[in-house]
CSV table of C-alpha atoms in Angstrom, one decimal:
chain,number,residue,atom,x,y,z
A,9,UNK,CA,0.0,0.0,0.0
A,10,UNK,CA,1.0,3.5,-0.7
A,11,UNK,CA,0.4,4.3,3.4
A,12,UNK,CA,3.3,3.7,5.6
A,13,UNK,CA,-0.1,3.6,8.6
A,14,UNK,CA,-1.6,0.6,6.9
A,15,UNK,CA,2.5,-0.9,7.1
A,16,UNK,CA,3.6,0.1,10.4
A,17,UNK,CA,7.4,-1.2,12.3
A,18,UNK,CA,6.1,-4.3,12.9
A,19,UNK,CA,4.6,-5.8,10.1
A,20,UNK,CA,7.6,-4.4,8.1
A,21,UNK,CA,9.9,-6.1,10.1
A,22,UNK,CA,7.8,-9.6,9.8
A,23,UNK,CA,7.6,-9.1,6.4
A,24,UNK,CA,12.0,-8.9,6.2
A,25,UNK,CA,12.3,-11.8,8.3
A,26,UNK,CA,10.1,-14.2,6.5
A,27,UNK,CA,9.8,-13.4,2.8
A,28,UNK,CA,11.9,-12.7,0.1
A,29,UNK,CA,11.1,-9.3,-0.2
A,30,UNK,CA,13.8,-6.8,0.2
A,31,UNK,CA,13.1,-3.3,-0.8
A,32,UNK,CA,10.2,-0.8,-0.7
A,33,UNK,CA,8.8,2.5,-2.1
A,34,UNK,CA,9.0,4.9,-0.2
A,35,UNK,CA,6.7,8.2,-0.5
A,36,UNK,CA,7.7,11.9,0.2
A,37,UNK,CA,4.5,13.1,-1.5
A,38,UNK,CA,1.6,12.1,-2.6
A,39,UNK,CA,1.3,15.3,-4.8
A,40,UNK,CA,3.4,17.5,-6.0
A,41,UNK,CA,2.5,20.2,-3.2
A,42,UNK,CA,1.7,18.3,0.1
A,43,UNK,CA,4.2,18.5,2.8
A,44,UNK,CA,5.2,15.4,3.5
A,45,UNK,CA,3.1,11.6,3.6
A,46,UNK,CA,2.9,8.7,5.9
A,47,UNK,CA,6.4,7.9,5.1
A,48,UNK,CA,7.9,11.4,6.4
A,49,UNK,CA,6.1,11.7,9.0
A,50,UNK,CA,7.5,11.7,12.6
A,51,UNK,CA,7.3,8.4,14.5
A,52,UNK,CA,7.4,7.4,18.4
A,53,UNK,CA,10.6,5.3,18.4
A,54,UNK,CA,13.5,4.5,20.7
A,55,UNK,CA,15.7,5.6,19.6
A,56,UNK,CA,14.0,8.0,17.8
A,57,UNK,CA,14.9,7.5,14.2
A,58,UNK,CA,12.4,8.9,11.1
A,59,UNK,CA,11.0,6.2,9.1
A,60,UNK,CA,13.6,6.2,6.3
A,61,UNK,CA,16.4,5.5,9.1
A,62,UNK,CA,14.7,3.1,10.6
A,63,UNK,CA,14.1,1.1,7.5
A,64,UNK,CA,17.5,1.3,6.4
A,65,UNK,CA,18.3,-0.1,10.0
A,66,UNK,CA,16.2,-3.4,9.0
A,67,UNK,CA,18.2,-3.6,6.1
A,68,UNK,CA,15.4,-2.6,3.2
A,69,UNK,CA,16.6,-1.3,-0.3
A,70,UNK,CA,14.2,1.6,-0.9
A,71,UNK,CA,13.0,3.7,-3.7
A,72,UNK,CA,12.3,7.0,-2.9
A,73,UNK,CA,9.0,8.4,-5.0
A,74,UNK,CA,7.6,12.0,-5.1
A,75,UNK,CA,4.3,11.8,-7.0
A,76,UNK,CA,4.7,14.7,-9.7
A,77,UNK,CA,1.9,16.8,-11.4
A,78,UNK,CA,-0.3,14.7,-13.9
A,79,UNK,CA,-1.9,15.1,-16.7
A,80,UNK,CA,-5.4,16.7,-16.4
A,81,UNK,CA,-9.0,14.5,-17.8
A,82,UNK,CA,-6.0,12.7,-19.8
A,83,UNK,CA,-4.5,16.1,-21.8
A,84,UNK,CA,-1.4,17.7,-21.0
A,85,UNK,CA,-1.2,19.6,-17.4
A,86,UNK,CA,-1.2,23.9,-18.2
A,87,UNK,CA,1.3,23.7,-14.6
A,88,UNK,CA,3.9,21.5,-16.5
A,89,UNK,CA,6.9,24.1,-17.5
A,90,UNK,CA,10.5,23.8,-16.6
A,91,UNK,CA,10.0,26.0,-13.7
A,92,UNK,CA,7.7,24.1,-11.8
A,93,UNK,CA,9.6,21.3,-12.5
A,94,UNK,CA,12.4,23.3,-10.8
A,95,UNK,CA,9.8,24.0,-7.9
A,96,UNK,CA,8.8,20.6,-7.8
A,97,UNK,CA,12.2,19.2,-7.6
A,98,UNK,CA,13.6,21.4,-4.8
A,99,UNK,CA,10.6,20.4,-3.1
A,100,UNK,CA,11.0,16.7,-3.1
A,101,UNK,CA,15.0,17.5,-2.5
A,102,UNK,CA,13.3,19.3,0.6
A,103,UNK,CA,11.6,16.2,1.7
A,104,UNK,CA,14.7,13.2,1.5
A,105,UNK,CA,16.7,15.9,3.2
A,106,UNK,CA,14.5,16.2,6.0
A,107,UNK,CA,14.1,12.4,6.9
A,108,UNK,CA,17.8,12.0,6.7
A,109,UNK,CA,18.0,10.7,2.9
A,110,UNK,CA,21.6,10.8,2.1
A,111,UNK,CA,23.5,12.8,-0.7
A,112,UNK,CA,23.8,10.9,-4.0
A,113,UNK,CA,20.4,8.8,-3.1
A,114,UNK,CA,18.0,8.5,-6.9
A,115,UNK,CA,14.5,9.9,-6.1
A,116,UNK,CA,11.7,8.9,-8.4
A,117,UNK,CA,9.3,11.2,-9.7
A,118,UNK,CA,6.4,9.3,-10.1
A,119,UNK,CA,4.0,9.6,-13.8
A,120,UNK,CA,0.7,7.3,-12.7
A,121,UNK,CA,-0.1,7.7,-16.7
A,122,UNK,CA,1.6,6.3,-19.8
A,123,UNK,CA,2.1,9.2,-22.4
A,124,UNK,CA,4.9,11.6,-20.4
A,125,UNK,CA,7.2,11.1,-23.8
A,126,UNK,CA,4.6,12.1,-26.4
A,127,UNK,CA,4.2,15.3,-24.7
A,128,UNK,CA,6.5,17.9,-25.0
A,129,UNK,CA,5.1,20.2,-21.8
A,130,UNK,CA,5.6,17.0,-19.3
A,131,UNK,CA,9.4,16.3,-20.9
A,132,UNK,CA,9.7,20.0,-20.1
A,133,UNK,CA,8.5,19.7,-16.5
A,134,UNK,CA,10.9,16.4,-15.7
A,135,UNK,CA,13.8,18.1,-17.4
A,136,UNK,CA,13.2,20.8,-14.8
A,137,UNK,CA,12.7,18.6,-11.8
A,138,UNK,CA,15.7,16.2,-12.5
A,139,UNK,CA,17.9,19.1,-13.0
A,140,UNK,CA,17.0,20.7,-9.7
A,141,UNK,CA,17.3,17.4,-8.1
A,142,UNK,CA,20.7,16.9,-9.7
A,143,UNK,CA,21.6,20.4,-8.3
A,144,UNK,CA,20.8,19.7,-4.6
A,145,UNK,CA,22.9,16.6,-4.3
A,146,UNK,CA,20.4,13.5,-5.4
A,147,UNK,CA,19.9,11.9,-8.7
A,148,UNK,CA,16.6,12.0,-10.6
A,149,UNK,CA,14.7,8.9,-11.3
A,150,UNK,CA,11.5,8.3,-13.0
A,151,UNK,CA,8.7,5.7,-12.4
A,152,UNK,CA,6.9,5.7,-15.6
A,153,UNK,CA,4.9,3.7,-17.9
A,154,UNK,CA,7.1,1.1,-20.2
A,155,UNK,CA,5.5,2.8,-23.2
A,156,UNK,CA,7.7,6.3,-21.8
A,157,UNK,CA,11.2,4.6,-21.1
A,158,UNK,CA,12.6,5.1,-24.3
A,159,UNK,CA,11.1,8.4,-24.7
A,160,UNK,CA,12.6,9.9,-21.6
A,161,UNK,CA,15.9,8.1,-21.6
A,162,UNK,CA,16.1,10.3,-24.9
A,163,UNK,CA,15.6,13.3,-23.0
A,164,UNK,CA,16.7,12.9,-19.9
A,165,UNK,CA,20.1,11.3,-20.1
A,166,UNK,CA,21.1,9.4,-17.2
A,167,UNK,CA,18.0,9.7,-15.7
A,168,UNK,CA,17.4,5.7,-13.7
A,169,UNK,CA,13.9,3.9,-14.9
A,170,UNK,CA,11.4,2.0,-13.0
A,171,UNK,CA,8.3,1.4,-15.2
A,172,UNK,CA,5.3,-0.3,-14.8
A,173,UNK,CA,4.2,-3.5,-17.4
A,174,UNK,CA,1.4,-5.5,-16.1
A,175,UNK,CA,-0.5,-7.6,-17.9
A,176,UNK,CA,-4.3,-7.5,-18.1
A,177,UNK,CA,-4.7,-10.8,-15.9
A,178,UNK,CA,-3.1,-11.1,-12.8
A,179,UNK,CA,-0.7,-14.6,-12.5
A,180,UNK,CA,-0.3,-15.5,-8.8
A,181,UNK,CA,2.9,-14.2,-8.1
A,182,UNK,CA,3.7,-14.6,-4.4
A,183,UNK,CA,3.8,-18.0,-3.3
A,184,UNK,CA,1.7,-17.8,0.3
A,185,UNK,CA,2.9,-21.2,1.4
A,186,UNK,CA,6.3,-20.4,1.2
A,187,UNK,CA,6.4,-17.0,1.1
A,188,UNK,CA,8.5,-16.1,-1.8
A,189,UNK,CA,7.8,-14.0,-4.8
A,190,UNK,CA,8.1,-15.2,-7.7
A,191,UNK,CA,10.4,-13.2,-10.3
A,192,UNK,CA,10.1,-13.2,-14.0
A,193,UNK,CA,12.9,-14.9,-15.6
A,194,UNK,CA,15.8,-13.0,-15.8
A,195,UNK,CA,16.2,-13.1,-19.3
A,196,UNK,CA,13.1,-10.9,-19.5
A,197,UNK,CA,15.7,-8.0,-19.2
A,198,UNK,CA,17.5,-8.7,-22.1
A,199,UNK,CA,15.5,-10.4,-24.9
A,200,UNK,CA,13.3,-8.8,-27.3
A,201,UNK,CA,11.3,-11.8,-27.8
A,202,UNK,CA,10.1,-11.4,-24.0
A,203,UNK,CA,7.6,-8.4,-25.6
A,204,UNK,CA,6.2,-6.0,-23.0
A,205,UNK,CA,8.4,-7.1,-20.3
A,206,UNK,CA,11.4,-6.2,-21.4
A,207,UNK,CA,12.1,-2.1,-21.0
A,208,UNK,CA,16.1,-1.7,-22.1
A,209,UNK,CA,18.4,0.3,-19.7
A,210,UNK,CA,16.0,0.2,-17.0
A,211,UNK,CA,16.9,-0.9,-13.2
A,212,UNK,CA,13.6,-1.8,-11.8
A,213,UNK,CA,9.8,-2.7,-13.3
A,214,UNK,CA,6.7,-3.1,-11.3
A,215,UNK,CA,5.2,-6.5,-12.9
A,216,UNK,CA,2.3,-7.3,-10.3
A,217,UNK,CA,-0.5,-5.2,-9.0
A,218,UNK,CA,-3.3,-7.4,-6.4
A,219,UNK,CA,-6.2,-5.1,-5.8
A,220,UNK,CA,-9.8,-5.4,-5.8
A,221,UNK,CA,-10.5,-4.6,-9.5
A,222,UNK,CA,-8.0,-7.4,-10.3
A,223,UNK,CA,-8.2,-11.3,-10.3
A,224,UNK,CA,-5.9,-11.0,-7.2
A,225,UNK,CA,-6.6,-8.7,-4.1
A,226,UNK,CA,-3.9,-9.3,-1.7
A,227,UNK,CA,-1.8,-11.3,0.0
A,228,UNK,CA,-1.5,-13.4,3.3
A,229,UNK,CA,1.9,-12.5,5.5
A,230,UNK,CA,2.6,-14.9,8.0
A,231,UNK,CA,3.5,-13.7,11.1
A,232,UNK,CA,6.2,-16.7,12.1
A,233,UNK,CA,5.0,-20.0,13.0
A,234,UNK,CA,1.4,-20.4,14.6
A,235,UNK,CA,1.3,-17.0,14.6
A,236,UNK,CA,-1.5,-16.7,11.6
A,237,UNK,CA,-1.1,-14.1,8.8
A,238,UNK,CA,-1.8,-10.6,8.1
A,239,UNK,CA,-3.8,-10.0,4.9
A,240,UNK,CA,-2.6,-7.1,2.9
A,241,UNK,CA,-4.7,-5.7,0.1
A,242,UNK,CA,-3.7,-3.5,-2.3
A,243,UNK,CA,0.1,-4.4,-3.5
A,244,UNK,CA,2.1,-4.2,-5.9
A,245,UNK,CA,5.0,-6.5,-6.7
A,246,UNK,CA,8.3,-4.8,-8.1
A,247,UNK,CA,11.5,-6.5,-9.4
A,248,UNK,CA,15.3,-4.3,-9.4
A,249,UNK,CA,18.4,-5.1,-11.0
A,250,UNK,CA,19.7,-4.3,-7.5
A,251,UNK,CA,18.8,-4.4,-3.8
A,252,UNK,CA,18.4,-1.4,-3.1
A,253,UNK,CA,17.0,1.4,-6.4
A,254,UNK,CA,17.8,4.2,-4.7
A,255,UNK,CA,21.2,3.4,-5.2
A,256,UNK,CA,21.4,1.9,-8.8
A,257,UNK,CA,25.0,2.1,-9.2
């Protein structure tokens, strides 16, 4: 789920111990002006550690995403220009600085819609953002449709990709008896022949979504033996070239 309350310390830490699961978005924003999510907000611990530092503590990879502007009743957004980028990108700079997200980290702007490279005004916006993340110390990443990765790549050199490709029926992808997900081949990152799988020069690609509108809802966590589960409704499932995305290097 995209809310860190519906999560919580001790279900992530159930989840480390007894899957294969091993990193996790992470929001700053849930729009492009809101101060802050779930995720950034400040947490009763000892010792008193932000959310971000405390995951890292458990060992997750993590993918920090800042949900930019969008496009509007499905045409391009009148606010995307190069200085709100700018805006947009200091803000979300603003954000990982403030829970302790160190210099050099990728942050991902997130595009929920498929199109951001046919648009010239949205290209304009992310070259904006990813510059002024660039400037303050972070590198810019994208999560993006698999239809955009080319597009952007184009524009945005050296920008890191994480694109969505799901397919219209959902496979069962997480294994509930033993509690392993189940990866897509490697090969899918290399071969053509693998069709909408296979997204060139990208490091990570969301290839499940379980929600209600789907054939899958969620999934059953088990809480260690004769313990029962915790059922988790909606997730996605992401693969990564590396353990952790926010450092793709």
């Amino acid at each position: 789920r995209d809310s860190y309350d519906a999560v919580g310390d001790q279900l992530v830490s159930i989840i480390k111990a007894n899957t294969n699961l091993r990193w996790i978005g992470f929001y700053l924003a849930h729009s492009h002006a809101a101060v802050g999510s779930t995720w950034t907000a400040g947490r009763m611990r000892t010792p008193q550690v932000s959310t971000w530092q405390f995951l890292r503590s458990e060992g997750w990879g993590l993918a920090p995403i800042f949900l930019g502007r969008q496009f509007v009743g499905g045409a391009a957004n009148p606010e995307w220009t190069e200085a709100n980028g700018m805006i947009d990108g200091n803000h979300a700079a603003n954000l990982a600085a403030t829970v302790g997200i160190e210099a050099g980290a990728t942050l991902y702007i997130d595009f929920e819609a498929g199109g951001v490279a046919q648009s010239p005004p949205a290209l304009t916006y992310l070259r904006g953002w990813a510059n002024a993340v660039l400037t303050r110390g972070y590198r810019p990443g994208t999560y993006c449709s698999r239809m955009d990765v080319a597009g952007i790549s184009a524009t945005v050199p050296n920008i890191v990709i994480w694109y969505y490709g799901i397919t219209n029926h959902q496979p069962a992808v997480f294994d509930e008896a033993t509690q392993q997900l189940q990866l897509p081949h490697q090969s899918t990152w290399t071969n053509p022949t693998q069709g909408e799988w296979v997204a060139p020069g990208s490091i990570a690609w969301q290839f499940a979504w379980y929600n209600s509108q789907r054939d899958l809802h969620g999934v059953n966590f088990s809480r260690g033996p004769a313990a029962g589960f915790h059922h988790f409704e909606p997730i996605d499932f992401d693969a990564a070239r590396v353990v952790d995305p926010s450092h793709p290097e």
